[in-house]
Amino acid sequence: MEFESIEDVMKRLEKAGYIASREIATVVFLAAAGNKPILVEGPAGSGKTELARALSTCMNRHKIRLQCYEGLDEAKALYEWEYAKQLLYTQMIKEKINDLISGADTIADAVERIADQEDAFFSERFLLARPLLQAISADDPTVLLIDEIDKADPEFEAFLLELLSEFQVSIPELGIRKAKHIPMVVLTSNNYRDMSDALKRRCLHLYIDYPEPALEAKIIRLKLPGIEKRLADKMIAVINRIRELDLKKRPCISETIDWAQALAVLRIDEITREAMSDTINVICKYRSDADMVKASMDRILN
Amino acid sequence: MMHLLLKFAAVCRSGNLRVSTSEVIDAMTHLQWIDFSDEAGFKAALKANFAKSRRDQGNFDRLYHLFFHEMQTSIACDPKGGQNDELRQIIATLRENEDLHEPVDQALIDFLQGDPAAFLQEMYNLENREEYRSPALKSNLGQLSGRLAVMLRINALKGAIGQASTGSGADPAGGPTAERLLGRLDRAYKMLTEDNRPNNDALKKVRSNETHFKDIGERSFAALSPAEILQMQEIIKKLVRKLRDRMGRRYAAGSRRYLDVKKTLRHSGRFQGIPIEIKYRQRPLKKAKIVALCDVSGSVWSAARFMLNMLYSMQDCFSAVHSFAFISATTDITEIFEKHEADRAVEKILSSRKIEFGALTDYGEVFQQFRRNHMHLVNKRTTVIIVGDGRSNYHNPREEILADIREKCRRIIWLNPEPEDFWHTGDSEINTYKAYCHELRPCRNLNQLVDFVEDLVL
């Protein structure tokens, strides 16, 4: 087994720079033990993609990333035949082909002889592996990150099913490719649309929410070791109060870290009105949100 | 363990979670690796297998608590062994009781014994049963009276427990076992009355403060004078032209062509293998399908007419637009809008005899009719737009139909023409419906409408 226990997962993830809650660690542990993909949901900036990075670091595996978007298809995600190369090769070995069929008595015979060589043109040499095929055919085990799966079309989701349950892909010309090593698969979703039942059935589900204040403090101290405890606690209290507001985009853990960095660079060690309005753009990504925070500044700071 | 897990899976299924056999097998395997003394881990393992989206998690937590806490502690883990016999006796007496032979009673007795699956199933059936009613006699009491019947059964059962426990010779007040059984029935009673809606964190609430137009853009649709309506139509015409131009540019960018090698090679056969004729891969942009449901009662209609006006003048941006007007029943108005110019169409609809203008708005009925007659219009490329204030005159809201539509469509967008402060007051069901929408927007004036349409097409 990859991990010994849930505690082991937590410890190793922490060493890789990721503080996991017990729930996250449990799901990661189970996924690693049972070779199951993890479907991670949660608000933007809560560390979904970061989890995959930390996993690849702590398991000492390569990370292969597939970013999904509308219109993503098999040719971009799985494999493509390198037609240009095939064409070039045919031109180069034209004469050789002439030699090959020179002794043939009938056309049927000539066709037969060429057909014998067909495999040469549909072989690995002309196959351009895209992330999914790379993950499956890699010599060492990998971590495969399929990012923002909800942005891809529903058809693409259907096409992932074979990969996620059997860890194999079918290439019509070559047959079925089985994975040499089963990759650790992490799918992330921002809840832009609902996933199909078939996909959900093949994955373990994990929801990463805004972290508990204690956990968030731990994360900040890990990312910025020099930060004063008093300041960090105050920051987290403020951020949590901002999260209670009815904002378009609530600040997540990544915004908290950015904010802490901004404060450190500006050498601010006291959160005051001025400090807040100077750095508000780090926390709020929309102007209307920033305005709303400014309007309720008194409540937030006390 | 196996038995317990299967029972819990059954409970989840009757509690409206979709748990497949393969998930139960996975959960069983996973539990072997988990330390049971750590409840958080145990729960996380089950949750990862049984609740596979954020929407289901609230429901899972509720069922988990019910099954593993409320159902297990009070009766099964009896500190003194002796009372278990008493319990068994009471249950046996209840099972033999002639008056308690309806399925609901049996489900309730199962519930008393610690197996809530049958009772949850009863509740689920209650919420999802079809109501057939004559249009003349309007009543939304079907579901309510169904619940009332179950409540009455609970009371009958309470009486029977009292009798059974005193009859068994224990102290006349009914021993602690009976008391706990009664407590559990109270829990069942509470479950009947509590609401259970999915977590809808992902709901996009849009409150735009953008001012595209001053003055007229900020005036509520309902407060426009006839002259202003004319002016509004001019503005909309201009806007539509602008949006279409932008759309066209996007298509131009989208139709940038890529070499299709397969096709080119196939065609090169004609020229001795030399690719003279270059073929391109063409991937037309997918256009969305729109289904619009518009409340045509009073002030709501003023917003809907402008929206439909806009959607129809941009028909070529979508692959199909279907629209329905409703008050207490749905009427297909697609054809009217396709054949006539916007103003005429609006006039025609408002004088249409097919729409019963005197009736009271009833969203539940409307959804049910839509599901029965027009559900085939909805598929994964359809955006469903509902324009309405969600005021259903205290009729049954039938939100489960909206959940059904959500499963089949791409997005549900709800436009509410009411001022936001009134959304959750009186007979407004917007809170109920909100849990099943992808997007909820106020739509009272031109600025908000423009924002919405821009978002939709671009």
Coordinates of C-alpha atoms in Angstrom, one line a residue, chain A residues 1 6-7 22-23 26-27 29-31 33-34 36 39 41 70-73 75-76 80-81 83-84 86-87 91 94 153-155 173 190-194 197 199-207 209 246 248 288 292, chain B residues 18 20 22-23 26 30-31 33-35 38 40-42 44-49 51-57 201-202 205-209 250 258 261-262 265 272-275 281 283 286 380 406-407 410-411 420 438:
Chain A
M1 CA 0.0 0.0 0.0
I6 CA -4.5 8.2 7.6
E7 CA -1.9 9.8 9.9
R22 CA -8.8 14.5 8.5
E23 CA -11.5 14.1 6.0
T26 CA -9.1 9.7 4.8
V27 CA -10.4 10.0 1.3
F29 CA -5.9 7.2 1.9
L30 CA -8.8 5.2 0.6
A31 CA -8.3 6.3 -3.0
A33 CA -5.4 2.0 -1.3
G34 CA -8.2 1.1 -3.6
K36 CA -9.9 4.9 -7.1
L39 CA -13.5 13.8 -7.6
E41 CA -15.4 19.7 -5.5
E70 CA -15.3 23.6 -23.8
G71 CA -14.5 21.7 -27.0
L72 CA -11.8 19.5 -25.6
D73 CA -11.8 16.3 -27.6
A75 CA -7.3 14.2 -30.1
K76 CA -6.3 16.8 -27.5
E80 CA -3.5 11.7 -32.2
W81 CA -1.9 10.1 -35.3
Y83 CA -0.2 12.4 -40.1
A84 CA 2.5 14.8 -41.2
Q86 CA 3.4 9.5 -41.7
L87 CA 3.2 11.4 -44.9
Q91 CA 7.4 10.0 -49.4
K94 CA 8.4 5.4 -51.9
D153 CA -18.6 18.9 -22.7
P154 CA -20.7 16.1 -21.4
E155 CA -19.5 13.9 -24.3
E173 CA -5.7 0.7 -34.9
N190 CA -16.0 24.0 -9.6
N191 CA -19.6 22.9 -9.8
Y192 CA -20.3 24.7 -13.0
R193 CA -22.6 21.9 -13.9
D194 CA -23.6 18.6 -12.4
D197 CA -24.0 9.6 -12.4
L199 CA -18.7 9.4 -13.6
K200 CA -19.6 9.9 -10.0
R201 CA -20.0 6.2 -9.5
R202 CA -16.4 5.6 -10.6
C203 CA -14.9 8.1 -8.2
L204 CA -14.6 8.8 -4.5
H205 CA -16.1 12.1 -3.7
L206 CA -14.4 14.8 -1.7
Y207 CA -15.7 18.3 -0.9
D209 CA -14.8 23.6 2.0
D246 CA -23.0 38.2 0.5
K248 CA -19.9 37.5 -5.6
S288 CA -18.6 45.6 -6.2
M292 CA -19.3 46.0 0.0
Chain B
R18 CA -28.6 7.2 -5.4
S20 CA -25.5 1.7 -6.5
S22 CA -20.9 -1.1 -6.8
E23 CA -20.7 1.8 -4.3
D26 CA -16.5 -0.1 -2.5
H30 CA -12.8 0.7 2.3
L31 CA -14.2 0.0 5.7
W33 CA -8.9 -0.3 6.0
I34 CA -10.5 2.1 8.5
D35 CA -10.2 2.1 12.2
D38 CA -12.4 6.9 14.8
A40 CA -14.7 10.9 11.6
G41 CA -12.8 8.5 9.4
F42 CA -15.7 6.0 9.3
A44 CA -15.7 10.2 5.7
A45 CA -15.3 6.8 4.1
L46 CA -19.1 6.4 3.8
K47 CA -19.6 9.9 2.7
A48 CA -17.0 9.6 -0.1
N49 CA -18.8 6.6 -1.4
A51 CA -22.8 11.2 -1.4
K52 CA -21.1 12.0 -4.6
S53 CA -21.9 15.7 -5.0
R54 CA -22.1 18.7 -2.8
R55 CA -25.8 18.8 -3.3
D56 CA -26.3 15.4 -1.7
Q57 CA -24.1 16.0 1.3
D201 CA -23.8 26.4 -2.9
A202 CA -23.1 26.6 -6.5
K205 CA -26.8 34.9 -7.6
V206 CA -26.3 37.8 -9.9
R207 CA -26.9 41.3 -8.6
S208 CA -25.7 43.6 -11.3
N209 CA -25.1 47.2 -10.6
R250 CA -17.3 35.2 -32.1
Y258 CA -7.9 23.4 -38.9
V261 CA -5.5 15.3 -42.5
K262 CA -7.7 12.3 -42.7
L265 CA -5.5 12.1 -47.6
Q272 CA -2.1 10.0 -57.2
G273 CA -1.6 10.6 -53.6
I274 CA -0.7 14.3 -53.9
P275 CA -2.8 16.4 -51.5
R281 CA -12.0 20.3 -40.1
R283 CA -16.5 22.2 -35.9
K286 CA -22.8 24.6 -30.5
K380 CA -28.4 18.6 -22.2
R406 CA -32.5 20.2 -13.6
E407 CA -31.3 16.6 -14.1
R410 CA -28.0 22.3 -19.0
R411 CA -29.0 25.2 -16.8
E420 CA -35.5 41.6 -3.8
H438 CA -28.3 27.2 -11.4

